[in-house]
Amino acid sequence: MIRRDRLLKQKEMTTGKDKPIVFTRKIQLLLQAATKEEWAEGYRQLQEWQQIVTRAANMIVSHHYVQENLREMIYLADGVKVRLADIHKDADGILTTSKLNTTYQLLSGKLKGELPMSIIGALNSQVVAVFNKEKKDYAEGKRSLRVYRQGQPIPVVQSAISKLEAVDKDEYEFQLFGFRFRTHFGRDASGNRQLFQQLANGEQRMRDSFLEIGKNKLFLLAVFQRPGVTGALSPDRRVEAWLSLDVPIIAWCGDKELRIGDKAEYLYRRVAIQEAMHRTQAALRYNKGGKGRAKKMRALQRFRALEKHYVQTRLHQYSARLIEFCRQEEAGVLVLREQTEKETQAKEDAFVMRNWGYYGLKAKIDYKAAKYGITVIVG
């Protein structure tokens, strides 16, 4: 599946200190139409494309998995060639084109006229790239074959967005797949409006992105890139940090120590939300019937979303304060001490595993550190 968790929540990644930082912003879009009927028809068309994208992604991964495992099909006749190469370039090959192009030709034949060709090309490249990255794990039994489920975002190549222009109230409109969209930045705490202003002025460039179809809402998962931050921090200076239950992060550099958060601030508040959620869950049995399950579960889902939002907010705040401490001390190395023992404790203790966010906190520290060229070492 095209992992949306890699695209959401403003996650910023980099593969090295000197390489550019790639980051994704989730921006709500409004489909422009002259009448409600035109809007409904356009939205229905986008939903159909989303369903086709899901079906096409599963076709791609299935065909490439079969190609990789032809040698395992011992029931085939002797002498069957199994060299996955273009027969026009390799006499022992069995394909009539390149491996990447096999599924593109397949989708072109089946879906031409149902889906824009730019979507087919982008989807094929992305799914094959993910498959090639994971196929070794498939062979070794470390993971099962990916299944692409409903709700997959639609790939958007950068050249598909055209006629970008500013409109009133600092919003922007652009053309995509024959539809006209308008941005809706809202409070814009992440500075998305400024990014689009730079994009319109030619100062910023958008990479291949995604269009997400929600329930009566559309979102552009816009992928941008900026140069990495280098040269400001010293690789010889380091900050050491300890992730614990009583204090989420204890960091020190030389004789300076920083304590970030406390147990009451994080854990007690989360447990309070859980207890309220359990009380609500127990009371659901007394709800009056006849209005549908979704309505009965609405209050419970609200508490679940509240807990998730609270945890993510706290972990973002804690990790940001730790990285800011590293920058203040001009430290290019961050050492997380004795994390192996903590991971073992988290797995053995159900309460810790349920309520403490070791892995989420470490992940957020990793990508925030990469943003500023800080090397993270797990000790």
XYZ file of C-alpha atoms in Angstrom:
379
model
C 0.000 0.000 0.000
C 1.125 3.521 -0.681
C 1.886 4.422 2.884
C -0.057 7.551 3.766
C 1.620 7.671 7.111
C 4.769 8.678 5.195
C 2.893 11.546 3.574
C 0.850 13.005 6.418
C 1.537 15.070 9.511
C 4.250 17.132 7.841
C 6.851 14.394 8.124
C 10.226 15.483 6.790
C 12.845 13.010 5.668
C 16.357 13.031 4.264
C 18.863 10.366 3.258
C 21.994 12.258 4.170
C 23.377 15.516 5.487
C 24.187 16.947 2.063
C 21.042 15.751 0.325
C 17.823 17.747 0.017
C 15.003 17.325 2.503
C 11.733 15.973 1.093
C 8.591 16.897 3.028
C 4.855 16.530 2.503
C 2.030 18.915 3.376
C -1.640 17.955 3.546
C -3.726 20.722 1.957
C -7.499 20.711 1.700
C -8.885 21.350 -1.766
C -12.292 22.579 -2.897
C -13.604 21.246 -6.194
C -14.857 24.161 -8.268
C -18.093 23.701 -10.190
C -20.865 25.919 -11.523
C -23.678 23.862 -9.995
C -24.179 21.253 -7.275
C -24.885 18.671 -9.968
C -21.539 19.350 -11.677
C -19.770 19.152 -8.317
C -21.413 15.821 -7.497
C -20.528 14.435 -10.910
C -16.898 15.559 -10.598
C -16.578 14.126 -7.094
C -18.104 10.832 -8.263
C -15.561 10.687 -11.095
C -12.669 11.163 -8.681
C -14.029 8.417 -6.415
C -14.230 6.044 -9.381
C -10.623 6.830 -10.273
C -9.596 6.109 -6.691
C -11.232 2.673 -6.868
C -9.522 1.955 -10.196
C -6.154 3.001 -8.712
C -6.606 0.463 -5.899
C -7.470 -2.308 -8.348
C -4.591 -1.381 -10.653
C -2.055 -1.318 -7.794
C -3.011 -4.892 -6.829
C -2.684 -6.001 -10.453
C 0.810 -4.509 -10.662
C 2.129 -6.147 -7.504
C 0.551 -9.507 -8.396
C 2.126 -9.639 -11.853
C 5.574 -8.674 -10.590
C 5.363 -11.245 -7.801
C 4.556 -13.960 -10.353
C 7.439 -12.841 -12.566
C 9.879 -13.048 -9.651
C 8.700 -16.541 -8.673
C 8.514 -18.304 -12.035
C 11.460 -20.493 -11.070
C 9.457 -21.825 -8.117
C 6.697 -23.090 -10.401
C 8.110 -26.596 -10.771
C 4.959 -27.825 -12.487
C 5.873 -25.905 -15.661
C 7.256 -27.910 -18.597
C 10.984 -28.531 -18.728
C 12.963 -26.069 -20.756
C 10.723 -23.100 -20.045
C 12.812 -19.958 -20.057
C 12.661 -17.988 -16.848
C 15.065 -15.142 -17.533
C 13.147 -11.932 -16.876
C 14.595 -9.789 -19.615
C 13.471 -8.199 -22.855
C 13.767 -10.842 -25.561
C 14.749 -8.114 -28.044
C 17.815 -7.317 -25.902
C 18.572 -10.746 -24.431
C 18.176 -13.938 -26.456
C 17.325 -15.891 -23.283
C 14.695 -13.405 -22.157
C 10.992 -14.239 -21.952
C 9.521 -10.728 -21.857
C 8.547 -8.681 -24.867
C 9.512 -5.456 -23.068
C 11.246 -4.276 -19.882
C 9.986 -5.525 -16.483
C 8.729 -2.063 -15.560
C 6.912 -1.719 -18.864
C 5.127 -5.073 -18.610
C 2.560 -3.830 -16.115
C 2.339 -0.422 -17.788
C 1.353 -2.129 -21.047
C -1.097 -4.323 -19.122
C -2.806 -1.357 -17.458
C -2.803 0.676 -20.669
C -4.692 -2.072 -22.448
C -7.226 -2.592 -19.670
C -7.736 0.932 -18.346
C -7.183 3.251 -21.297
C -10.104 5.641 -21.379
C -11.054 4.899 -17.775
C -8.065 6.601 -16.141
C -5.709 9.409 -17.267
C -2.465 7.927 -18.603
C -0.373 10.152 -16.321
C -1.966 8.420 -13.316
C -1.260 4.972 -14.773
C 2.406 5.813 -15.433
C 2.995 7.325 -11.997
C 1.176 4.517 -10.190
C 3.118 1.839 -12.054
C 6.481 3.440 -11.256
C 5.657 3.900 -7.561
C 4.249 0.422 -6.936
C 7.091 -1.316 -8.803
C 9.656 0.726 -6.851
C 8.081 -0.370 -3.548
C 7.917 -3.980 -4.739
C 11.582 -4.024 -5.771
C 12.543 -2.615 -2.383
C 10.608 -5.312 -0.508
C 10.967 -8.375 -2.742
C 13.972 -9.657 -0.787
C 11.838 -9.731 2.366
C 9.122 -11.596 0.462
C 11.611 -14.264 -0.563
C 12.967 -14.640 2.969
C 9.512 -14.788 4.541
C 10.001 -11.630 6.585
C 6.840 -10.028 5.264
C 3.800 -10.913 3.207
C 2.912 -9.488 -0.166
C 1.380 -6.027 0.033
C -2.358 -5.694 -0.424
C -3.610 -2.328 -1.628
C -6.908 -1.503 0.051
C -9.652 0.975 -0.699
C -8.804 4.610 -0.066
C -5.499 4.732 -1.932
C -4.536 8.293 -2.927
C -4.353 9.081 -6.635
C -0.787 9.763 -7.885
C -0.269 13.252 -9.285
C 2.757 13.957 -11.480
C 4.146 17.453 -11.133
C 3.415 18.296 -14.781
C -0.312 17.525 -14.316
C -0.838 20.680 -12.215
C -1.261 23.755 -14.408
C -2.681 27.282 -14.443
C -1.781 27.948 -10.811
C -2.916 31.423 -9.825
C -3.722 33.396 -6.681
C -7.323 34.297 -5.922
C -8.986 36.327 -3.193
C -8.174 35.784 0.504
C -4.721 34.416 -0.284
C -6.016 31.165 -1.726
C -4.865 29.542 -4.972
C -6.596 27.803 -7.848
C -5.126 25.328 -10.328
C -6.088 22.861 -13.029
C -5.693 19.107 -12.464
C -7.078 16.186 -14.509
C -9.467 18.560 -16.240
C -10.925 19.806 -12.946
C -10.486 23.182 -11.283
C -9.454 23.117 -7.622
C -9.085 25.829 -4.983
C -6.935 25.552 -1.888
C -8.378 25.974 1.608
C -5.497 26.668 3.993
C -7.579 27.519 7.058
C -5.465 28.780 9.981
C -2.326 27.627 8.126
C -0.078 26.952 11.117
C 2.361 25.064 8.863
C 3.041 27.854 6.369
C 1.412 26.126 3.380
C 0.216 29.430 1.942
C 3.795 30.666 1.751
C 4.856 27.461 -0.020
C 2.185 27.974 -2.676
C 3.202 31.595 -3.049
C 6.759 30.459 -3.723
C 5.423 27.826 -6.111
C 3.436 30.419 -8.061
C 6.497 32.727 -8.222
C 8.752 29.923 -9.454
C 10.819 29.942 -6.243
C 9.607 26.491 -5.173
C 8.970 23.296 -7.087
C 6.448 20.592 -6.280
C 7.432 16.982 -6.803
C 5.130 14.114 -7.745
C 2.343 14.171 -5.159
C -1.007 12.532 -4.323
C -4.689 13.423 -4.341
C -6.625 11.926 -1.425
C -10.380 11.479 -1.673
C -12.031 11.704 1.753
C -15.677 11.710 2.741
C -16.930 14.798 0.927
C -13.427 16.273 1.256
C -10.397 16.395 -1.017
C -6.785 16.743 0.063
C -3.607 17.331 -1.888
C -0.648 15.535 -0.331
C 1.851 17.978 -1.822
C 5.493 16.860 -1.826
C 8.148 19.584 -1.740
C 11.907 19.629 -1.466
C 14.388 22.020 0.068
C 18.174 21.973 0.565
C 19.456 20.227 3.677
C 20.889 22.247 6.543
C 24.631 21.645 6.771
C 27.682 23.194 8.342
C 25.956 24.735 11.372
C 26.582 21.851 13.793
C 29.793 20.203 14.934
C 30.173 16.426 14.413
C 32.590 16.377 17.356
C 30.029 17.720 19.795
C 27.277 15.434 21.061
C 24.148 15.418 23.156
C 23.184 12.309 25.106
C 19.544 11.557 25.874
C 17.645 9.089 27.993
C 14.033 8.134 27.255
C 12.271 7.064 30.459
C 8.865 6.535 32.017
C 9.126 9.143 34.774
C 10.545 11.812 32.460
C 9.930 11.323 28.728
C 13.362 12.751 27.792
C 16.394 13.594 29.925
C 19.152 15.170 27.820
C 22.579 16.469 28.742
C 25.536 18.033 27.003
C 28.604 18.507 29.194
C 27.347 19.968 32.473
C 24.021 21.124 30.994
C 20.930 19.002 31.606
C 17.432 19.345 30.145
C 14.328 17.497 31.355
C 11.520 17.430 28.814
C 8.013 16.629 30.047
C 6.989 14.588 33.083
C 4.881 11.559 33.914
C 1.895 13.578 35.141
C 1.895 15.700 32.013
C 1.919 12.788 29.596
C 0.842 9.476 31.123
C -1.835 10.541 33.617
C -3.629 12.678 31.067
C -3.640 9.830 28.554
C -4.966 7.351 31.112
C -7.707 9.844 32.035
C -8.820 9.950 28.408
C -8.829 6.155 28.299
C -10.970 5.899 31.437
C -13.489 8.342 29.978
C -13.497 6.256 26.811
C -14.160 3.061 28.815
C -17.066 4.698 30.643
C -18.528 5.777 27.326
C -18.057 2.289 25.916
C -19.899 0.737 28.857
C -22.781 3.169 28.413
C -23.213 2.368 24.712
C -25.336 -0.693 25.517
C -28.103 1.607 26.735
C -28.261 3.621 23.518
C -31.584 3.488 21.733
C -31.523 1.243 18.691
C -32.639 1.888 15.153
C -30.283 4.701 14.128
C -27.310 2.682 12.935
C -24.016 1.533 14.414
C -22.039 4.578 13.256
C -24.215 6.946 15.268
C -23.972 4.780 18.398
C -20.171 4.658 18.152
C -19.715 8.368 17.429
C -18.887 9.362 21.023
C -16.423 6.485 21.387
C -14.664 7.380 18.133
C -14.358 10.953 19.368
C -12.458 9.801 22.461
C -10.193 7.560 20.362
C -9.359 10.464 18.084
C -8.758 12.682 21.127
C -6.283 10.197 22.608
C -4.437 9.783 19.326
C -4.209 13.531 18.800
C -2.984 14.103 22.360
C -0.211 11.505 22.048
C 0.972 12.742 18.660
C 1.010 16.348 19.858
C 3.034 15.531 22.974
C 5.568 13.400 21.087
C 6.032 16.133 18.482
C 6.586 18.708 21.213
C 9.072 16.547 23.139
C 11.110 15.590 20.073
C 11.166 19.211 18.828
C 12.497 20.462 22.186
C 15.230 17.812 22.156
C 16.398 18.750 18.661
C 16.289 22.447 19.575
C 18.542 21.661 22.543
C 20.998 19.957 20.157
C 21.000 23.019 17.921
C 21.534 25.379 20.842
C 24.559 23.322 21.890
C 25.704 23.077 18.234
C 25.863 19.288 18.580
C 25.950 17.251 15.381
C 25.491 13.900 17.153
C 22.586 12.736 19.335
C 23.083 9.542 21.360
C 20.019 7.736 22.752
C 21.284 5.709 25.721
C 20.235 2.142 26.661
C 17.261 2.001 24.316
C 17.492 -1.765 23.798
C 16.565 -2.363 27.451
C 13.619 0.020 27.196
C 12.278 -1.708 24.099
C 12.457 -5.051 25.917
C 10.647 -3.560 28.935
C 7.963 -2.070 26.689
C 7.309 -5.454 25.057
C 7.122 -7.303 28.381
C 4.942 -4.780 30.223
C 1.470 -4.514 28.697
C 0.763 -1.207 30.463
C 3.960 0.361 29.124
C 3.384 -1.029 25.643
C -0.148 0.392 25.576
C 0.550 3.823 27.007
C 4.135 4.783 26.296
C 5.278 5.926 22.864
C 8.877 4.719 22.609
C 8.781 3.863 18.922
C 6.747 6.900 17.948
C 9.018 9.218 19.911
C 12.166 7.677 18.414
C 10.737 7.982 14.908
C 9.944 11.662 15.402
C 13.404 12.299 16.837
C 14.955 10.591 13.809
C 13.280 12.675 11.125
C 13.575 15.960 13.031
C 17.289 15.244 13.515
C 17.700 14.486 9.821
C 16.163 17.873 9.007
C 19.165 19.612 10.614
C 21.829 17.072 9.708
C 22.075 15.588 13.216
C 23.296 11.998 13.393
C 21.267 9.796 15.764
C 23.079 6.916 17.472
C 21.224 4.318 19.537
C 23.486 3.235 22.392
